[in-house]
Coordinates of C-alpha atoms and ligand atoms in Angstrom, one line a residue:
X367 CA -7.8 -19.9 -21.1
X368 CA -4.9 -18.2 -23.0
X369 CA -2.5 -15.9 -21.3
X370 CA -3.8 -12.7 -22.4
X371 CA -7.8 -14.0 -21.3
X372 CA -6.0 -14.7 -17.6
X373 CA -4.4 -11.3 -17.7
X374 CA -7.4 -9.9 -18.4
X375 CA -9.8 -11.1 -15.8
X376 CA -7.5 -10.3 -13.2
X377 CA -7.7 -6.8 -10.8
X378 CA -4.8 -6.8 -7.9
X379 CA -5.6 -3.9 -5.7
X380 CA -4.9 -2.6 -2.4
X381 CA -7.3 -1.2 0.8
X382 CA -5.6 1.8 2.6
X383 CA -6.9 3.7 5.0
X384 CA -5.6 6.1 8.3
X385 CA -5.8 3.1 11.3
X386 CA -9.2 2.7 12.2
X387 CA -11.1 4.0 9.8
X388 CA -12.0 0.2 8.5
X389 CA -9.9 -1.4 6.3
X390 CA -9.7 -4.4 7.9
X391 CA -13.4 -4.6 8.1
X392 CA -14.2 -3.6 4.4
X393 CA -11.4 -6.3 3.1
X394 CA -13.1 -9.1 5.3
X395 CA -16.2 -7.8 3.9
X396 CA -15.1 -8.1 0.7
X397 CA -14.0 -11.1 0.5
X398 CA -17.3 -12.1 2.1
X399 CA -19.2 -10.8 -0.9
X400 CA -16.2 -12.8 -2.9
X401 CA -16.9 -16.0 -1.1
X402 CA -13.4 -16.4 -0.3
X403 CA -14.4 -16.6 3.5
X404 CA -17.9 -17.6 5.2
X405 CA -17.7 -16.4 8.5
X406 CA -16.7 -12.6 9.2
X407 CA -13.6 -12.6 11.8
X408 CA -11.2 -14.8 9.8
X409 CA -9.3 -11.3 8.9
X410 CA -9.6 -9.6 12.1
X411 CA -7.7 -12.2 13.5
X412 CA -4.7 -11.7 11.9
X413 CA -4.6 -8.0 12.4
X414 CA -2.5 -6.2 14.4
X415 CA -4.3 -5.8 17.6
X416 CA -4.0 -2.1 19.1
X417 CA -3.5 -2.9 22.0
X418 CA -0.1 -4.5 21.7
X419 CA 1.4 -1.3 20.3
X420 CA 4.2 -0.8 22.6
X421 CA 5.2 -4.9 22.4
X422 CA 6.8 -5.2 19.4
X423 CA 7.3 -9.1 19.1
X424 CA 3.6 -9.8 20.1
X425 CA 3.2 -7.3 17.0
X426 CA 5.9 -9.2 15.1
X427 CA 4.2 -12.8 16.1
X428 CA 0.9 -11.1 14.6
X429 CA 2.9 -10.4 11.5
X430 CA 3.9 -13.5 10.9
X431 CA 0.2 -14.4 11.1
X432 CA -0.4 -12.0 9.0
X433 CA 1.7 -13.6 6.0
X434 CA -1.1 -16.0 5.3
X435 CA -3.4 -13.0 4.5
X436 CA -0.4 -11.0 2.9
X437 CA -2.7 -11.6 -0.1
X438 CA -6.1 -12.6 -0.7
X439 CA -7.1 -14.3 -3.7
X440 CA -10.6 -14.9 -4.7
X441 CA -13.0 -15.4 -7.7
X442 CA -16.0 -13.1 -8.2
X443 CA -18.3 -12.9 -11.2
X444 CA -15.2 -14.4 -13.4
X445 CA -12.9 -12.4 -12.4
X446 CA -9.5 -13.6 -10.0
X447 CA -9.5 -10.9 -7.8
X448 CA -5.7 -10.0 -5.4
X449 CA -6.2 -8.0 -2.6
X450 CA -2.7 -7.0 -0.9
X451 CA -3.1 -7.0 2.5
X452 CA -1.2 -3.6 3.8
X453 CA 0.3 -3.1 7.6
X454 CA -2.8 -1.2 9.6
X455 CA 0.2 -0.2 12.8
X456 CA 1.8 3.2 11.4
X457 CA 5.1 2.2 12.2
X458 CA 5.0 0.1 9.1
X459 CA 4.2 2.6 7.1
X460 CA 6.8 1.9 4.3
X461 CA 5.7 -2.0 4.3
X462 CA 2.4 -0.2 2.7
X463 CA 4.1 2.2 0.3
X464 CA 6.3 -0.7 -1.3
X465 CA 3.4 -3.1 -1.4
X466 CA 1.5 0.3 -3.6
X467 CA 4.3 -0.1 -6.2
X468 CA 2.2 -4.0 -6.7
X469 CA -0.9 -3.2 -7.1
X470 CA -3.3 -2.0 -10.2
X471 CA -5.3 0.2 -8.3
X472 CA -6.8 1.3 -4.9
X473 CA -9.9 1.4 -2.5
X474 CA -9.3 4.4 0.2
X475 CA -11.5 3.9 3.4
X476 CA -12.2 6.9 5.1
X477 CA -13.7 7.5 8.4
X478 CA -17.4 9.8 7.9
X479 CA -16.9 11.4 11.2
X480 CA -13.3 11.9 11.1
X481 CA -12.7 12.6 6.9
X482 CA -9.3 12.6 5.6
X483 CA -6.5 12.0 8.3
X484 CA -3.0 12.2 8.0
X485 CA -2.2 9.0 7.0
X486 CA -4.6 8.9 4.4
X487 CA -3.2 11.8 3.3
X488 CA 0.9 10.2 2.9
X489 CA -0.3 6.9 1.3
X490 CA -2.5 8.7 -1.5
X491 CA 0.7 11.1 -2.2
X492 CA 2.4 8.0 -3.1
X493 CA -0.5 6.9 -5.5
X494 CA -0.9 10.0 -6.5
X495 CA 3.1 10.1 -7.9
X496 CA 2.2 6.5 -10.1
X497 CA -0.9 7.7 -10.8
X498 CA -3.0 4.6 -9.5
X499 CA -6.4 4.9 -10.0
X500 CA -8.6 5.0 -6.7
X501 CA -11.8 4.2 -5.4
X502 CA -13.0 5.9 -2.2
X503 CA -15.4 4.5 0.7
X504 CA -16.7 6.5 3.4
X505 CA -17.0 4.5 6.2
X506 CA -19.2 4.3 9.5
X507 CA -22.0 6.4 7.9
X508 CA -24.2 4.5 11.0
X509 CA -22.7 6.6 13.7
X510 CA -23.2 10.6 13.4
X511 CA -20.7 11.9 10.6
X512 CA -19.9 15.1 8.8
X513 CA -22.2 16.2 6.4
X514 CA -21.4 14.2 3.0
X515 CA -20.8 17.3 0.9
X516 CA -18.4 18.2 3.4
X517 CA -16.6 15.1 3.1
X518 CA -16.8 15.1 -0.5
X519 CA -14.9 18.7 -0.5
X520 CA -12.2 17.4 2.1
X521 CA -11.2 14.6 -0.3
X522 CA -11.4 17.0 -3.3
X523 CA -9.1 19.5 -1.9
X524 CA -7.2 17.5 0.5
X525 CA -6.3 14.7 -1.7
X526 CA -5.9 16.6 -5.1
X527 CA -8.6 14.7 -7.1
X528 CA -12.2 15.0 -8.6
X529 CA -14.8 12.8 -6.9
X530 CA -17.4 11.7 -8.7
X531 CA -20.5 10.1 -5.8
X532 CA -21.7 6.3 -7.1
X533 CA -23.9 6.3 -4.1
X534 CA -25.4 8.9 -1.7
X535 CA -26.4 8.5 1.5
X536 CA -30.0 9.0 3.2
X537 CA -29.6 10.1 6.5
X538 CA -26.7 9.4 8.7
X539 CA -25.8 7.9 12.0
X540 CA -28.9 7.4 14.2
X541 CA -31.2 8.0 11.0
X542 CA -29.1 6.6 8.5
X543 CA -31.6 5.3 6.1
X544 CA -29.5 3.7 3.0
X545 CA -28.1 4.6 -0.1
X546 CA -29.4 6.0 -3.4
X547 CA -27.2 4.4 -6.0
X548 CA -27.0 7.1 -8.9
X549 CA -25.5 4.4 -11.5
X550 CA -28.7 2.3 -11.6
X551 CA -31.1 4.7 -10.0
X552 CA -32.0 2.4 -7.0
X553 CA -32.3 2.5 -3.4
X554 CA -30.5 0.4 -0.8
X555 CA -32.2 0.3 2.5
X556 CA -30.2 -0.2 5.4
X557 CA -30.9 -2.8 8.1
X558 CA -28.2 -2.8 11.4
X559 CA -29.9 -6.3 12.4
X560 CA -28.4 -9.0 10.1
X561 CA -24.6 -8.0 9.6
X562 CA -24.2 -10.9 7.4
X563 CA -26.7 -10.1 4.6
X564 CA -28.1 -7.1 2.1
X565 CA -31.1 -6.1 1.5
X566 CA -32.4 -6.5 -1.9
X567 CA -32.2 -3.0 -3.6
X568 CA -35.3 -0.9 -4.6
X569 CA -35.3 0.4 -8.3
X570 CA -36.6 3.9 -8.3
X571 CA -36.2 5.4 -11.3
X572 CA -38.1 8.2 -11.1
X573 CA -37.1 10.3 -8.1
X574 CA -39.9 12.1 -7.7
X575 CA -42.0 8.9 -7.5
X576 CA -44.2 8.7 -4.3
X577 CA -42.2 5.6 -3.8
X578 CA -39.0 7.7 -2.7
X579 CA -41.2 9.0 0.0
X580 CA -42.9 5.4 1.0
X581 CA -39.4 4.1 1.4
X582 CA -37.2 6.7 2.8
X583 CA -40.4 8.6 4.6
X584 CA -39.1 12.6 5.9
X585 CA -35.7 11.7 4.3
X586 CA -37.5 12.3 1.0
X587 CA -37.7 15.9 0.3
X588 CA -33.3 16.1 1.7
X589 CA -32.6 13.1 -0.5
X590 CA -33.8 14.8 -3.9
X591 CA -32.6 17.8 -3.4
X592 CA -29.2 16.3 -2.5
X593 CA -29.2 14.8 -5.4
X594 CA -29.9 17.4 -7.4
X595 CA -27.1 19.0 -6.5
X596 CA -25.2 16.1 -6.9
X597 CA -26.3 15.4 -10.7
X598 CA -25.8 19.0 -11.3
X599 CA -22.1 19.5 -9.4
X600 CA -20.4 16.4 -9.8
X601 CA -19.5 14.7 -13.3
X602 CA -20.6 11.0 -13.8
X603 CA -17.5 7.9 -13.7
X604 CA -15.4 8.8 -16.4
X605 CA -13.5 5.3 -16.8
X606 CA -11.0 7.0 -18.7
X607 CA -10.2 10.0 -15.8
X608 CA -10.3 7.1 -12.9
X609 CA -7.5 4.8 -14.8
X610 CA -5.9 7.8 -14.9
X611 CA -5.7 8.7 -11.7
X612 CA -7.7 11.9 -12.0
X613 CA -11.2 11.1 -11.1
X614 CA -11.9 8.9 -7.9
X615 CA -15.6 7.5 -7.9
X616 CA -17.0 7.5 -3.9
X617 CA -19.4 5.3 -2.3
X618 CA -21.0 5.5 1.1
X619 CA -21.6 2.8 3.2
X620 CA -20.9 0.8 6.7
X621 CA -18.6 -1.8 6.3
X622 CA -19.1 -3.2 9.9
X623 CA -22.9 -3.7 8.5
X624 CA -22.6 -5.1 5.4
X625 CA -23.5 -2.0 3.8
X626 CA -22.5 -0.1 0.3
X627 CA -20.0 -2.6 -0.1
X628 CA -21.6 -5.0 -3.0
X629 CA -22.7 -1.5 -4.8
X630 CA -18.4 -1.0 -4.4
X631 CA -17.4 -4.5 -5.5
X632 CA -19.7 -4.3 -8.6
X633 CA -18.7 -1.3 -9.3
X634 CA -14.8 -2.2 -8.6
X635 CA -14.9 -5.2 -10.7
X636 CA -16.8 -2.6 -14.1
X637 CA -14.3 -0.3 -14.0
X638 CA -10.8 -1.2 -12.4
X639 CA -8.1 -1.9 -14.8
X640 CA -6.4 -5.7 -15.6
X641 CA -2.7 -5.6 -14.9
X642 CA -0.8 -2.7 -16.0
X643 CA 2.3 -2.3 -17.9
X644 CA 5.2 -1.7 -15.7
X645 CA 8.6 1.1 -16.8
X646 CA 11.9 -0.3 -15.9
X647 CA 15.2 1.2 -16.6
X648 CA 15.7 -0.5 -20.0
X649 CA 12.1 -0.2 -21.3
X650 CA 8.2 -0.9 -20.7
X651 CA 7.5 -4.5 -20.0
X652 CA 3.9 -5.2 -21.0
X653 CA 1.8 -8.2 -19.0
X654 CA 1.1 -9.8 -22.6
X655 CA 5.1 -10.5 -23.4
X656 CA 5.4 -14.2 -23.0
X657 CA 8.6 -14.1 -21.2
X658 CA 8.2 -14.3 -17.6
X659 CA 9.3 -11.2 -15.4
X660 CA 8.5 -10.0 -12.0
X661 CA 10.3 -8.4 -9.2
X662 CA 10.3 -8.6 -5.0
X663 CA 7.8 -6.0 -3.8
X664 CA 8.3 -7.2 0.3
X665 CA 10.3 -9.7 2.1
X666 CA 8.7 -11.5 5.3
X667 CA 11.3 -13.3 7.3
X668 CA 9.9 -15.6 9.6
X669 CA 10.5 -14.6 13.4
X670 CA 11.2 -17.9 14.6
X671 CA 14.6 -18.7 15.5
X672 CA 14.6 -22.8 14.5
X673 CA 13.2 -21.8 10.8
X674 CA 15.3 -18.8 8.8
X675 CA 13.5 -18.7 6.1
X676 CA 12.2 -15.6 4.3
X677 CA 9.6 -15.3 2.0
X678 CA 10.1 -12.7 -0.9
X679 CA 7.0 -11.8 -2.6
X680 CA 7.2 -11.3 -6.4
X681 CA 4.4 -9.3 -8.5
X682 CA 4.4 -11.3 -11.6
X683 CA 4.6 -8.2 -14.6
X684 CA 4.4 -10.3 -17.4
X685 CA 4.4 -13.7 -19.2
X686 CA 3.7 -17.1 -16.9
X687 CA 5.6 -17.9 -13.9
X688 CA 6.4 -21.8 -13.4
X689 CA 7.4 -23.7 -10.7
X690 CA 10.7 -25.4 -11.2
X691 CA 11.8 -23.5 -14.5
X692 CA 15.2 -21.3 -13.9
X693 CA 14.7 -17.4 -13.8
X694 CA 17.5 -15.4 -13.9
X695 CA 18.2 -13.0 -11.1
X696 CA 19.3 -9.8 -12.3
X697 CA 21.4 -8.4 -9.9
X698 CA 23.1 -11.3 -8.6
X699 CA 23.6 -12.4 -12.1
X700 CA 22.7 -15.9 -11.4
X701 CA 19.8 -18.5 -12.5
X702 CA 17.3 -19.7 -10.0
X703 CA 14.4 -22.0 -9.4
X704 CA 11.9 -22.7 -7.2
X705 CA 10.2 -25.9 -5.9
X706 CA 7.7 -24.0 -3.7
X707 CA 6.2 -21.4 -4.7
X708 CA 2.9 -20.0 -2.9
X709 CA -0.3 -18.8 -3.8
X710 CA -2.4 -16.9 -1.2
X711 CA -6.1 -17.9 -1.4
X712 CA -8.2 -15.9 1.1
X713 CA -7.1 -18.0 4.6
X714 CA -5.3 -21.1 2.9
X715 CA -1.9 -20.9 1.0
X716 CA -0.8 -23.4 -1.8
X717 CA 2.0 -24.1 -4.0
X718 CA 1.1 -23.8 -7.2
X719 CA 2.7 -24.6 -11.0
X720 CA 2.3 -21.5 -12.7
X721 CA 1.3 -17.5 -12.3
X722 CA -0.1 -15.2 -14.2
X723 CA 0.9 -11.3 -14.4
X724 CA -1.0 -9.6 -11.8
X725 CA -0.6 -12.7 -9.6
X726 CA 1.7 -12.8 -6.5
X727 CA 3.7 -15.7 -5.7
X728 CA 5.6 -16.2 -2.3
X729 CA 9.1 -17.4 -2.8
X730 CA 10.8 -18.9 -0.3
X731 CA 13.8 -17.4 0.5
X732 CA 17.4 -18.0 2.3
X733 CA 19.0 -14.6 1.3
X734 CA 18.9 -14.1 -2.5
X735 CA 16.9 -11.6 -2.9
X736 CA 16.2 -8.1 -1.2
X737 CA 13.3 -5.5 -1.9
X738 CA 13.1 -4.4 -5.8
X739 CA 15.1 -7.2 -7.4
X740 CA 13.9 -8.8 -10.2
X741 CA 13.3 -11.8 -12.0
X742 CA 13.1 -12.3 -15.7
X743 CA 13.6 -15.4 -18.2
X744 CA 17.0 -13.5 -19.1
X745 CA 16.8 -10.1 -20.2
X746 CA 18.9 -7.4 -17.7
X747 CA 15.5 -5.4 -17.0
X748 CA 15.2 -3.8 -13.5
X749 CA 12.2 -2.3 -12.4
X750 CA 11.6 1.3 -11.7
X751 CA 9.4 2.4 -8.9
X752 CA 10.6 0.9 -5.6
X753 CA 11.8 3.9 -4.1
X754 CA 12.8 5.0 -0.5
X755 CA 10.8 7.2 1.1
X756 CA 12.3 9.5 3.5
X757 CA 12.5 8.5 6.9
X758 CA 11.0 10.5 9.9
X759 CA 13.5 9.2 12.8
X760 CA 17.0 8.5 12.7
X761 CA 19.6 7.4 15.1
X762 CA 23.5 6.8 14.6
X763 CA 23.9 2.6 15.6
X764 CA 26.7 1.7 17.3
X765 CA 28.3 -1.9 17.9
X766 CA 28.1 -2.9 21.4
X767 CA 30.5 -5.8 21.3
X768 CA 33.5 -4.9 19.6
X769 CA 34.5 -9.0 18.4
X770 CA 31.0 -8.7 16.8
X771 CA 31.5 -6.4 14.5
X772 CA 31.4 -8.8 11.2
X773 CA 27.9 -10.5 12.4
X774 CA 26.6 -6.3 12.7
X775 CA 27.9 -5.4 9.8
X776 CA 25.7 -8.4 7.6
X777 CA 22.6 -7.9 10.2
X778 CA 22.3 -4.3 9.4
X779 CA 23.2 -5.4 5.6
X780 CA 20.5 -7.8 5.6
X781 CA 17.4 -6.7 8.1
X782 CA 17.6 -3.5 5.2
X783 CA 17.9 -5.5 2.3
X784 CA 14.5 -6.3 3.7
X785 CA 13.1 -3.4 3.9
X786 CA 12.6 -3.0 8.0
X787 CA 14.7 0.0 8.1
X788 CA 17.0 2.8 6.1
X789 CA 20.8 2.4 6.6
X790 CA 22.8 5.7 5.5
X791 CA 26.5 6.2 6.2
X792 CA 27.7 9.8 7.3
X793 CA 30.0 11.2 5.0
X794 CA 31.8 13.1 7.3
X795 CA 32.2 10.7 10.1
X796 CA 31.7 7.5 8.5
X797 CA 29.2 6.2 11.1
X798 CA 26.3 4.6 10.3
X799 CA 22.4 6.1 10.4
X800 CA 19.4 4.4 10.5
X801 CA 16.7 6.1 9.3
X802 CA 12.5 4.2 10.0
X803 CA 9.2 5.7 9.7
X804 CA 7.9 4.6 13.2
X805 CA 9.9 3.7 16.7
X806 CA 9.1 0.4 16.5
X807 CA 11.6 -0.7 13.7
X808 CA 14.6 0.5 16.1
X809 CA 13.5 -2.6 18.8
X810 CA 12.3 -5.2 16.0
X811 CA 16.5 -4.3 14.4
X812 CA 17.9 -4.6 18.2
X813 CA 16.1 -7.8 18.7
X814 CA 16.8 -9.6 15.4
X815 CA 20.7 -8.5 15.5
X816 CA 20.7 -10.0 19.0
X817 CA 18.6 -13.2 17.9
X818 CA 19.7 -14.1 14.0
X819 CA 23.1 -12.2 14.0
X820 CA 24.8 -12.5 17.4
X821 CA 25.4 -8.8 17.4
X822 CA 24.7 -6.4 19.6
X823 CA 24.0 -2.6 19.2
X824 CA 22.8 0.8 20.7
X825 CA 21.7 3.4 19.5
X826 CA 22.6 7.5 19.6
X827 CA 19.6 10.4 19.6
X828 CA 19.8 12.3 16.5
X829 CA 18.1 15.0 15.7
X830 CA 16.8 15.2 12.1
X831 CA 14.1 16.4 10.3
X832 CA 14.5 14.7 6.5
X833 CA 16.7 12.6 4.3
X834 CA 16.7 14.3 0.6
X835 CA 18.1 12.7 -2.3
X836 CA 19.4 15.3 -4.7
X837 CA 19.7 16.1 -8.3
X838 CA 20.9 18.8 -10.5
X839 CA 21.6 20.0 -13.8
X840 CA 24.8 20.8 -13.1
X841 CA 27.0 18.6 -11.7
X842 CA 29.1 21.7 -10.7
X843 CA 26.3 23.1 -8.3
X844 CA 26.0 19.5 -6.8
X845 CA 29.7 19.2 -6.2
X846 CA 30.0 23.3 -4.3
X847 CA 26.5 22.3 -2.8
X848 CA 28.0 19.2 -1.2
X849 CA 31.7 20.7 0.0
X850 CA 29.5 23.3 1.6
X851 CA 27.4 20.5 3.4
X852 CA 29.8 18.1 4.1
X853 CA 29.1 17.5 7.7
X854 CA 25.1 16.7 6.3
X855 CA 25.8 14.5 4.0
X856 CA 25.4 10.8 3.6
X857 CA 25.5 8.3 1.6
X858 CA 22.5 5.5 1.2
X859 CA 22.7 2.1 0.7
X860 CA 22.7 2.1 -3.3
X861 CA 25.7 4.8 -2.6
X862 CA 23.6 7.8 -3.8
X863 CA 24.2 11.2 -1.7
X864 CA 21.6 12.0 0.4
X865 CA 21.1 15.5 2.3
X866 CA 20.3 15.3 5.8
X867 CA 18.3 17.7 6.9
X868 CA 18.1 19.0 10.7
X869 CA 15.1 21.1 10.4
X870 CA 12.1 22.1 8.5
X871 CA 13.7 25.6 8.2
X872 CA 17.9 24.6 7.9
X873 CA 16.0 22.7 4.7
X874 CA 14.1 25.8 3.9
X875 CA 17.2 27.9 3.9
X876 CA 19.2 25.7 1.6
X877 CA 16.4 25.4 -1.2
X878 CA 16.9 28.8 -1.4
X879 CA 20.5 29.1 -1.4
X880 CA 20.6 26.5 -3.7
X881 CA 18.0 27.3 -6.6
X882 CA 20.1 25.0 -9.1
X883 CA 18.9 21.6 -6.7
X884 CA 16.3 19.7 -7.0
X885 CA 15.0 18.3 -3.7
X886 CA 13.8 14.9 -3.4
X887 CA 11.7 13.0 -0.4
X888 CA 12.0 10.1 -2.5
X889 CA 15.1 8.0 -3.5
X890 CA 13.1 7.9 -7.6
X891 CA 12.5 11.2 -8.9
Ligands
G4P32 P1 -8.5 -0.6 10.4 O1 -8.2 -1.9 9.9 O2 -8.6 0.5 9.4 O3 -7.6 -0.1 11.5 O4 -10.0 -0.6 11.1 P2 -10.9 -1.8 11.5 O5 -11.5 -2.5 10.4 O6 -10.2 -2.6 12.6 O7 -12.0 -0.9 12.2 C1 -11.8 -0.1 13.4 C2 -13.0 0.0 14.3 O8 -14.1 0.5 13.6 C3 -13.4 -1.4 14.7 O9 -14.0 -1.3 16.0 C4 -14.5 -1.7 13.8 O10 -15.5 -2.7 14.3 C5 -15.2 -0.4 13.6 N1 -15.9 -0.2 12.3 C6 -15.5 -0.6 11.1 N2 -16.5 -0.3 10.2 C7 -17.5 0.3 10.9 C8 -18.8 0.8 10.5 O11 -19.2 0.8 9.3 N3 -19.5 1.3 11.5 C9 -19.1 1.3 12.8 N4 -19.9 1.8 13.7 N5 -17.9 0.9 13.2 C10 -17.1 0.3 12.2 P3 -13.2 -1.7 17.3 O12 -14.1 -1.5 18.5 O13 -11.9 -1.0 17.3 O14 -12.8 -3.2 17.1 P4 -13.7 -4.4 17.3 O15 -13.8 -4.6 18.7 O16 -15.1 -4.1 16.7 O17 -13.0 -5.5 16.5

């Protein structure tokens, strides 16, 4: 097979969904219907277990599990399918955007009894800003769930998209009956009992066949006029509106049951796109070009103190990756190859000789690379789209052992080269910030300083609300906004000025002081 046939048959995606509503479920399902696995458990393994959300290296351990299943590779009906596995604990909330900047498109799982919740809500803003195209399942339709128009309207208005139904359930919770696939005009019926297979699908063309009513008995009469509405309020999958990010085709199902979930990887394979071209600040790099570029998406350093290593993953963007040919390394300027590097294959990993674009290899890593860099066969191209995303806590870190300073210095320097936390520098006091989406990363930062560096911190409460990055079409009004400011203002790590704001309303009050400024929860506007 050429390059261009391998590009393709390839569709890299990611599952997110608010904790619990089933993503890890639906990917081992998946991947079930993929044959990638045989037995249903070899995911939920790896996951972070809720219980251990206060004990931070049990959750750390689990991660490091987790880096076999970082990515999923599988083969379905000819096609080489990727599935990015994303953090389900909150706290690693901006593992899950970055790894959104690698992927094609999405699947959102969302609860039936609980709709859209808040974190479903932050991780489809960030597709929503690149436009991915998305997919949603509605999960858990066998226990008692809102009423599926209902649901249909919350993801409508909540998540700022058309929906267009696939499937449609008959009944739900206690009575759930099946679903009504609208695409081929047959009937799934649901069976709890065998969690492990499907039941062969019922083609009823003819909806007002007596059939319908053998089948689905006093569901009948609800079920058509459902879907009349259905056919008369929704539009059919537009392919074109979906790639686009403006249409978002919906199945129901139960993932826990093996249900709806071969009507969503049939479906998923028609209509997802191949690899995608990606922008970076010199131009569009296209999948097709022959020459080789990618960049680091997420970095996984291995907790364990007798092995250092990190590994970096790179999305492959375009032309073949091979093992033991020299990339060059954009930012470091330097060339670079690698003896090792790994392919993810459901619950094995293997080196391999090459990659394809829309592939992901693991690289093994002892400190080249941090999160964004890339990787070409030459050309100074760095790719757009790995932004920061405002953090939601923030605390000034201190040095504890005053000889240590050096070894704190290049812990903090490296742990966010990684990606665990933010590191901003007050301009007014020089000290440093660090800025994380969940408690957690303030521990897992203590603990590896302590345990890789030899250095030793604290931390100081601070109270604040948002980092903004800021922009302006005037670099006058930037320059009076920030003498005005001074005691808010830092600088991040790429030495951009950021605006740190103390409160929803002190952020409020300077938008509209300060019409001329532009400002930004992101560090890529
Ligand atoms: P997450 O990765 O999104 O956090 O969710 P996960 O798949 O772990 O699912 C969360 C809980 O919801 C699990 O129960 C899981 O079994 C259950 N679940 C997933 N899909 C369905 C479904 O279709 N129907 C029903 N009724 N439940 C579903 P748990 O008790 O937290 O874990 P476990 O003991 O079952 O592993």
């Amino acid at each position: 097979m050429n390059l261009e046939q391998e590009i393709r048959r390839r569709r890299t995606f990611a599952v997110i969904a608010h904790p619990d509503a089933g993503k890890t479920t639906l990917t081992e399902k998946l991947l079930l219907f993929g044959g990638a696995i045989h037995v249903a458990g070899a995911v939920k393994s790896n996951k972070i277990r809720k219980t251990a959300t206060s004990d931070f290296m049990e959750i750390e351990k689990q991660r490091g599990i987790s880096v076999a299943t970082s990515v999923m590779g599988f083969e379905y009906r000819h096609r080489k399918i990727n599935i990015l596995d994303t953090p389900g604990h909150q706290d690693f909330a901006e593992d899950t955007y970055r790894t959104l900047t690698a992927v094609d498109s999405v699947i959102v799982v969302i609860d039936a009894a609980k709709g859209v919740e808040p974190q479903t809500l932050k991780l489809m803003n960030v597709c929503r800003m690149r436009r991915t195209p998305v997919i949603v399942f509605i999960n858990k339709m066998d226990r008692e769930g809102q009423d599926p128009f209902d649901l249909l309207d919350d993801v409508e208005r909540q998540l700022h998209v058309n929906v267009s139904p696939v499937t449609w359930p008959v009944g739900g919770g206690a009575a759930f009956k099946g679903v009504y696939n609208l695409r081929e005009g047959s009937l799934r019926l649901f069976t709890s009992q065998e969690k492990q297979t499907v039941a062969e699908s019922i083609r009823i063309s003819d909806l007002h066949s007596d059939e319908l009513d053998r089948q689905t008995g006093k569901h009948a009469g609800k079920l058509r006029e459902d879907l009349e509405v259905v056919q008369g309020v929704y539009p059919p999958v537009d392919t074109e509106a979906y790639r686009t990010g403006q249409q978002a085709p919906v199945f129901f199902g139960s993932a826990l049951n093996n249900f709806g979930v071969s009507e969503l990887l049939d479906h998923f394979i028609d209509i997802a796109p191949a690899p995608k071209s990606f922008e970076a600040e010199e131009r569009t790099v296209h999948p097709e070009e022959p020459k080789m570029s990618g960049f680091v998406f997420k970095i996984h350093a291995n907790m364990d103190p007798n092995h250092r290593d990190r590994i970096a993953f790179l999305r492959i963007c375009s032309g073949a990756f091979r093992r033991n040919v020299p990339y060059f390394h954009v930012r470091l300027g330097k060339s670079l190859k690698f003896a090792n590097p790994t392919s993810f294959m459901a619950d094995k990993k293997s080196v391999i000789d090459e990659a394809c674009p829309g592939d992901i290899v693991g690289i093994y890593d002892t400190g080249n690379f941090k999160i964004g860099d890339t990787l070409t066969e030459g050309e100074q191209i760095r790719f757009k789209g790995i932004p920061s995303f405002s953090p939601e806590l923030f605390r000034y870190v201190e040095n504890a052992d005053p000889i240590r300073y050096k070894q704190l210095a290049k812990g903090l320097e490296q742990l966010t080269d990684e990606g665990v936390a933010q590191l901003f520098v007050s301009q007014s006091n020089g000290r440093k910030i660090i800025g994380t989406v969940g408690a957690l990363q303030f521990d897992v930062i203590r603990y590896r300083l302590e345990h890789e560096y030899g250095a030793s911190c604290s931390y100081l409460p601070m109270s604040l609300y948002k980092a903004c990055w800021l922009e302006s079409d005037e670099k006058s009004v930037l320059d009076d906004f920030k003498r005005r400011k001074w005691q808010f203002m830092a600088t991040d790590k790429e030495g951009r000025d950021v605006f740190m704001a103390e409160s929803a309303h002190a952020l409020t009050a300077s938008q509209e002081k300060f019409p001329g400024i532009r400002f930004h929860f992101t560090s890529e506007f």
